[in-house]
């Protein structure tokens, strides 16, 4: 989305966009805010349907830490009405969780 916004021909990764957000880049911030808003809406639905009280954020985006988590907490809490806002933190396994889970499954199946 960042590359499209600037008319760039190459894809720009979320890590680059997160770094630009941390530096105050307006275009990167607009793209980031849109992505955070979409994630927050999904979390609000999950909290509403399940009543979860802890959200662990993993994957590549989670590597950005508070650049992602601070606005995500704010957006989610602002959209909740009667629900209690869940705690949000970065998953300990980060972007390795999928690989480690697949390895454990393969281990169990052999």
XYZ file of N, CA, C and O in Angstrom:
440
model
N 0.831 -1.196 0.000
C 0.000 0.000 0.000
C 0.875 1.259 0.000
O 0.536 2.245 -0.636
N 1.998 1.184 0.714
C 2.904 2.333 0.742
C 3.496 2.590 -0.646
O 3.538 3.723 -1.106
N 3.929 1.518 -1.295
C 4.486 1.658 -2.643
C 3.439 2.203 -3.602
O 3.733 3.088 -4.413
N 2.211 1.709 -3.515
C 1.132 2.210 -4.368
C 0.870 3.689 -4.109
O 0.663 4.468 -5.028
N 0.856 4.055 -2.856
C 0.584 5.445 -2.484
C 1.613 6.400 -3.075
O 1.285 7.513 -3.489
N 2.884 5.940 -3.133
C 3.951 6.788 -3.652
C 4.256 6.544 -5.124
O 5.132 7.196 -5.696
N 3.551 5.574 -5.732
C 3.793 5.264 -7.127
C 5.107 4.554 -7.373
O 5.703 4.682 -8.449
N 5.561 3.805 -6.387
C 6.815 3.065 -6.526
C 6.569 1.751 -7.252
O 5.516 1.144 -7.094
N 7.546 1.298 -8.005
C 7.385 0.041 -8.735
C 7.736 -1.174 -7.878
O 7.290 -2.274 -8.160
N 8.543 -0.980 -6.843
C 8.947 -2.090 -5.975
C 8.079 -2.160 -4.733
O 7.627 -1.141 -4.216
N 7.883 -3.359 -4.258
C 7.146 -3.586 -3.019
C 7.975 -3.074 -1.848
O 9.194 -3.187 -1.840
N 7.296 -2.527 -0.846
C 7.965 -2.032 0.353
C 7.449 -2.850 1.524
O 6.242 -2.924 1.751
N 8.346 -3.468 2.267
C 7.953 -4.337 3.369
C 7.441 -3.564 4.579
O 7.721 -2.374 4.750
N 6.696 -4.270 5.419
C 6.139 -3.665 6.626
C 7.237 -3.174 7.558
O 7.055 -2.174 8.259
N 8.385 -3.839 7.557
C 9.485 -3.398 8.416
C 9.981 -2.013 8.018
O 10.265 -1.170 8.869
N 10.027 -1.765 6.715
C 10.445 -0.451 6.217
C 9.396 0.596 6.573
O 9.723 1.692 7.037
N 8.128 0.239 6.378
C 7.039 1.170 6.692
C 7.042 1.484 8.187
O 6.904 2.648 8.583
N 7.237 0.477 9.035
C 7.281 0.701 10.484
C 8.419 1.649 10.854
O 8.239 2.544 11.696
N 9.571 1.466 10.240
C 10.703 2.358 10.511
C 10.380 3.787 10.087
O 10.718 4.748 10.793
N 9.704 3.928 8.953
C 9.316 5.257 8.483
C 8.270 5.889 9.401
O 8.294 7.103 9.636
N 7.364 5.071 9.923
C 6.374 5.571 10.885
C 7.087 6.106 12.121
O 6.771 7.189 12.617
N 8.056 5.352 12.613
C 8.809 5.769 13.799
C 9.550 7.083 13.559
O 9.777 7.854 14.492
N 9.895 7.345 12.290
C 10.586 8.584 11.938
C 9.618 9.728 11.650
O 10.033 10.856 11.414
N 8.300 9.415 11.622
C 7.298 10.459 11.407
C 6.884 10.688 9.966
O 6.245 11.697 9.663
N 7.203 9.772 9.074
C 6.814 9.900 7.664
C 5.292 9.890 7.535
O 4.624 8.958 7.969
N 4.740 10.931 6.927
C 3.280 11.093 6.845
C 2.627 10.020 5.979
O 1.558 9.503 6.335
N 3.225 9.678 4.844
C 2.645 8.655 3.972
C 2.672 7.285 4.641
O 1.701 6.540 4.600
N 3.788 6.971 5.262
C 3.898 5.692 5.965
C 2.903 5.630 7.119
O 2.256 4.600 7.344
N 2.730 6.730 7.827
C 1.791 6.774 8.944
C 0.362 6.569 8.467
O -0.417 5.856 9.113
N 0.000 7.142 7.343
C -1.356 6.970 6.805
C -1.612 5.505 6.444
O -2.672 4.950 6.761
N -0.650 4.878 5.808
C -0.780 3.458 5.450
C -0.833 2.605 6.719
O -1.657 1.695 6.839
N 0.036 2.883 7.658
C 0.108 2.138 8.915
C -1.214 2.271 9.687
O -1.739 1.280 10.191
N -1.726 3.495 9.771
C -2.983 3.727 10.489
C -4.135 2.942 9.863
O -4.996 2.427 10.578
N -4.138 2.855 8.548
C -5.179 2.081 7.861
C -5.074 0.592 8.237
O -6.080 -0.054 8.533
N -3.863 0.069 8.242
C -3.650 -1.338 8.596
C -3.992 -1.597 10.061
O -4.646 -2.594 10.395
N -3.583 -0.702 10.941
C -3.895 -0.843 12.367
C -5.399 -0.793 12.579
O -5.949 -1.564 13.366
N -6.087 0.086 11.865
C -7.541 0.178 11.977
C -8.228 -1.111 11.581
O -9.171 -1.563 12.246
N -7.761 -1.726 10.509
C -8.340 -3.002 10.068
C -8.095 -4.096 11.093
O -9.002 -4.877 11.423
N -6.898 -4.153 11.634
C -6.577 -5.149 12.653
C -7.396 -4.908 13.924
O -7.906 -5.847 14.536
N -7.552 -3.656 14.289
C -8.348 -3.319 15.481
C -9.801 -3.749 15.308
O -10.413 -4.277 16.240
N -10.365 -3.531 14.130
C -11.758 -3.960 13.886
C -11.886 -5.477 14.033
O -12.856 -5.963 14.614
N -10.916 -6.216 13.540
C -10.945 -7.675 13.683
C -10.837 -8.068 15.155
O -11.541 -8.978 15.616
N -9.982 -7.385 15.898
C -9.835 -7.696 17.321
C -11.095 -7.364 18.106
O -11.475 -8.092 19.014
N -11.752 -6.270 17.754
C -13.007 -5.911 18.426
C -14.034 -7.011 18.207
O -14.744 -7.399 19.139
N -14.118 -7.529 16.983
C -15.051 -8.635 16.727
C -14.683 -9.858 17.545
O -15.546 -10.507 18.139
N -13.405 -10.192 17.607
C -12.969 -11.365 18.371
C -13.265 -11.194 19.860
O -13.748 -12.122 20.518
N -13.010 -10.010 20.392
C -13.282 -9.746 21.805
C -14.776 -9.823 22.073
O -15.216 -10.402 23.067
N -15.563 -9.266 21.181
C -17.011 -9.273 21.354
C -17.567 -10.688 21.316
O -18.428 -11.047 22.116
N -17.082 -11.500 20.408
C -17.606 -12.857 20.250
C -17.082 -13.838 21.288
O -17.787 -14.775 21.659
N -15.865 -13.640 21.749
C -15.257 -14.646 22.617
C -14.977 -14.179 24.042
O -14.787 -15.001 24.923
N -14.878 -12.881 24.253
C -14.552 -12.366 25.574
C -13.095 -12.553 25.959
O -12.752 -12.492 27.136
N -12.223 -12.761 24.979
C -10.805 -12.948 25.283
C -10.258 -11.750 26.050
O -10.729 -10.632 25.891
N -9.299 -12.008 26.906
C -8.724 -10.907 27.670
C -7.234 -10.719 27.432
O -6.611 -9.854 28.023
N -6.661 -11.529 26.552
C -5.256 -11.383 26.186
C -5.105 -11.634 24.695
O -5.562 -12.649 24.184
N -4.476 -10.690 24.016
C -4.190 -10.833 22.589
C -2.678 -10.853 22.429
O -1.994 -9.922 22.861
N -2.172 -11.927 21.848
C -0.754 -12.021 21.532
C -0.590 -11.740 20.052
O -1.193 -12.408 19.224
N 0.198 -10.753 19.738
C 0.415 -10.353 18.353
C 1.744 -10.943 17.908
O 2.779 -10.684 18.514
N 1.704 -11.749 16.859
C 2.912 -12.377 16.355
C 3.120 -12.031 14.893
O 2.466 -11.163 14.338
N 4.030 -12.717 14.284
C 4.310 -12.487 12.874
C 5.260 -11.319 12.672
O 5.738 -10.701 13.623
N 5.487 -11.021 11.429
C 6.438 -9.976 11.078
C 6.072 -8.603 11.605
O 6.939 -7.847 12.057
N 4.787 -8.259 11.559
C 4.372 -6.946 12.044
C 4.681 -6.751 13.520
O 4.971 -5.644 13.958
N 4.604 -7.813 14.276
C 4.845 -7.714 15.716
C 6.271 -7.293 16.027
O 6.545 -6.788 17.121
N 7.176 -7.477 15.077
C 8.565 -7.083 15.291
C 8.695 -5.574 15.480
O 9.695 -5.101 15.999
N 7.683 -4.828 15.074
C 7.728 -3.370 15.226
C 7.403 -2.932 16.644
O 7.503 -1.747 16.964
N 7.020 -3.861 17.513
C 6.792 -3.566 18.923
C 5.730 -2.514 19.166
O 4.624 -2.590 18.644
N 6.078 -1.505 19.937
C 5.106 -0.484 20.331
C 4.664 0.406 19.177
O 3.633 1.069 19.281
N 5.413 0.420 18.082
C 4.966 1.164 16.898
C 3.628 0.594 16.429
O 2.761 1.322 15.967
N 3.458 -0.709 16.599
C 2.188 -1.369 16.271
C 1.266 -1.446 17.485
O 0.088 -1.104 17.405
N 1.795 -1.882 18.615
C 0.943 -2.186 19.757
C 0.281 -0.955 20.372
O -0.876 -1.015 20.773
N 0.981 0.146 20.475
C 0.397 1.344 21.098
C -0.841 1.831 20.338
O -1.915 1.988 20.934
N -0.763 2.047 19.010
C -1.981 2.479 18.311
C -3.041 1.383 18.233
O -4.240 1.670 18.228
N -2.604 0.122 18.219
C -3.563 -0.978 18.184
C -4.368 -1.024 19.481
O -5.588 -1.204 19.463
N -3.701 -0.850 20.600
C -4.406 -0.800 21.894
C -5.394 0.361 21.914
O -6.538 0.218 22.338
N -4.940 1.513 21.465
C -5.773 2.715 21.461
C -7.004 2.541 20.568
O -8.118 2.832 20.973
N -6.788 2.058 19.349
C -7.892 1.850 18.399
C -8.890 0.827 18.919
O -10.096 1.025 18.829
N -8.387 -0.260 19.442
C -9.256 -1.324 19.944
C -10.072 -0.831 21.130
O -11.292 -0.996 21.174
N -9.416 -0.209 22.093
C -10.117 0.287 23.281
C -11.158 1.335 22.901
O -12.258 1.360 23.467
N -10.851 2.165 21.919
C -11.785 3.206 21.496
C -13.018 2.664 20.789
O -14.060 3.318 20.770
N -12.907 1.483 20.207
C -14.023 0.899 19.474
C -14.887 -0.024 20.328
O -16.005 -0.357 19.939
N -14.374 -0.438 21.466
C -15.149 -1.315 22.343
C -16.205 -0.496 23.071
O -15.976 0.667 23.414
N -17.353 -1.108 23.309
C -18.415 -0.408 24.027
C -18.589 -1.015 25.418
O -18.169 -0.450 26.400
N -19.170 -2.174 25.495
C -19.426 -2.812 26.784
C -18.354 -3.825 27.161
O -18.300 -4.267 28.303
N -17.497 -4.165 26.225
C -16.480 -5.184 26.456
C -15.290 -4.593 27.212
O -15.002 -3.415 27.114
N -14.632 -5.444 27.927
C -13.404 -5.048 28.599
C -12.263 -5.121 27.591
O -12.144 -6.104 26.850
N -11.428 -4.113 27.560
C -10.298 -4.103 26.623
C -9.307 -5.200 27.009
O -8.939 -5.327 28.176
N -8.882 -6.000 26.043
C -7.917 -7.061 26.344
C -6.512 -6.487 26.514
O -6.199 -5.415 26.008
N -5.693 -7.212 27.239
C -4.266 -6.887 27.282
C -3.691 -7.292 25.929
O -4.119 -8.283 25.351
N -2.745 -6.543 25.444
C -2.091 -6.869 24.174
C -0.596 -6.848 24.372
O -0.058 -5.922 24.964
N 0.032 -7.884 23.864
C 1.491 -7.926 23.921
C 2.031 -8.732 22.752
O 1.305 -9.460 22.098
N 3.270 -8.539 22.522
C 3.960 -9.234 21.442
C 4.183 -10.686 21.830
O 4.575 -10.983 22.957
N 3.934 -11.583 20.906
C 4.147 -13.008 21.145
C 5.643 -13.270 21.327
O 6.477 -12.702 20.618
N 5.967 -14.112 22.268
C 7.368 -14.408 22.573
C 8.098 -15.017 21.382
O 9.288 -14.787 21.192
N 7.397 -15.793 20.568
C 8.052 -16.452 19.431
C 8.111 -15.570 18.193
O 8.714 -15.952 17.192
N 7.490 -14.409 18.241
C 7.559 -13.470 17.126
C 7.117 -14.081 15.815
O 6.089 -14.735 15.734
N 7.924 -13.908 14.798
C 7.553 -14.416 13.470
C 8.016 -15.858 13.252
O 7.878 -16.397 12.172
N 8.528 -16.508 14.308
C 8.962 -17.900 14.195
C 7.886 -18.898 14.611
O 8.076 -20.099 14.489
N 6.769 -18.435 15.122
C 5.748 -19.325 15.685
C 5.247 -20.336 14.654
O 5.113 -21.520 14.956
N 4.970 -19.892 13.454
C 4.466 -20.800 12.422
C 5.464 -21.893 12.079
O 5.105 -23.071 11.973
N 6.711 -21.515 11.923
C 7.750 -22.498 11.600
C 7.939 -23.493 12.738
O 8.065 -24.702 12.500
N 7.963 -22.983 13.954
C 8.142 -23.871 15.103
C 6.941 -24.794 15.271
O 7.081 -25.974 15.601
N 5.742 -24.276 15.027
C 4.545 -25.112 15.106
C 4.562 -26.200 14.056
O 4.216 -27.361 14.340
N 4.970 -25.865 12.848
C 5.062 -26.867 11.777
C 6.106 -27.924 12.121
O 5.892 -29.120 11.887
N 7.220 -27.499 12.688
C 8.257 -28.449 13.082
C 7.753 -29.392 14.168
O 7.999 -30.614 14.124
N 7.015 -28.844 15.143
C 6.454 -29.697 16.210
C 5.452 -30.683 15.651
O 5.414 -31.859 16.063
N 4.632 -30.235 14.714
C 3.651 -31.124 14.091
C 4.371 -32.235 13.335
O 4.007 -33.411 13.448
N 5.397 -31.874 12.573
C 6.157 -32.889 11.826
C 6.807 -33.882 12.794
O 6.800 -35.092 12.541
N 7.328 -33.391 13.908
C 7.936 -34.251 14.912
C 6.900 -35.235 15.464
O 7.173 -36.414 15.616
N 5.707 -34.714 15.762
C 4.637 -35.556 16.307
C 4.159 -36.606 15.317
O 3.747 -37.692 15.698
N 4.212 -36.292 14.042
C 3.714 -37.207 13.017
C 4.738 -38.251 12.595
O 4.410 -39.154 11.834
N 5.976 -38.118 13.073
C 6.996 -39.108 12.674
C 7.285 -40.087 13.789
O 6.939 -39.969 14.897
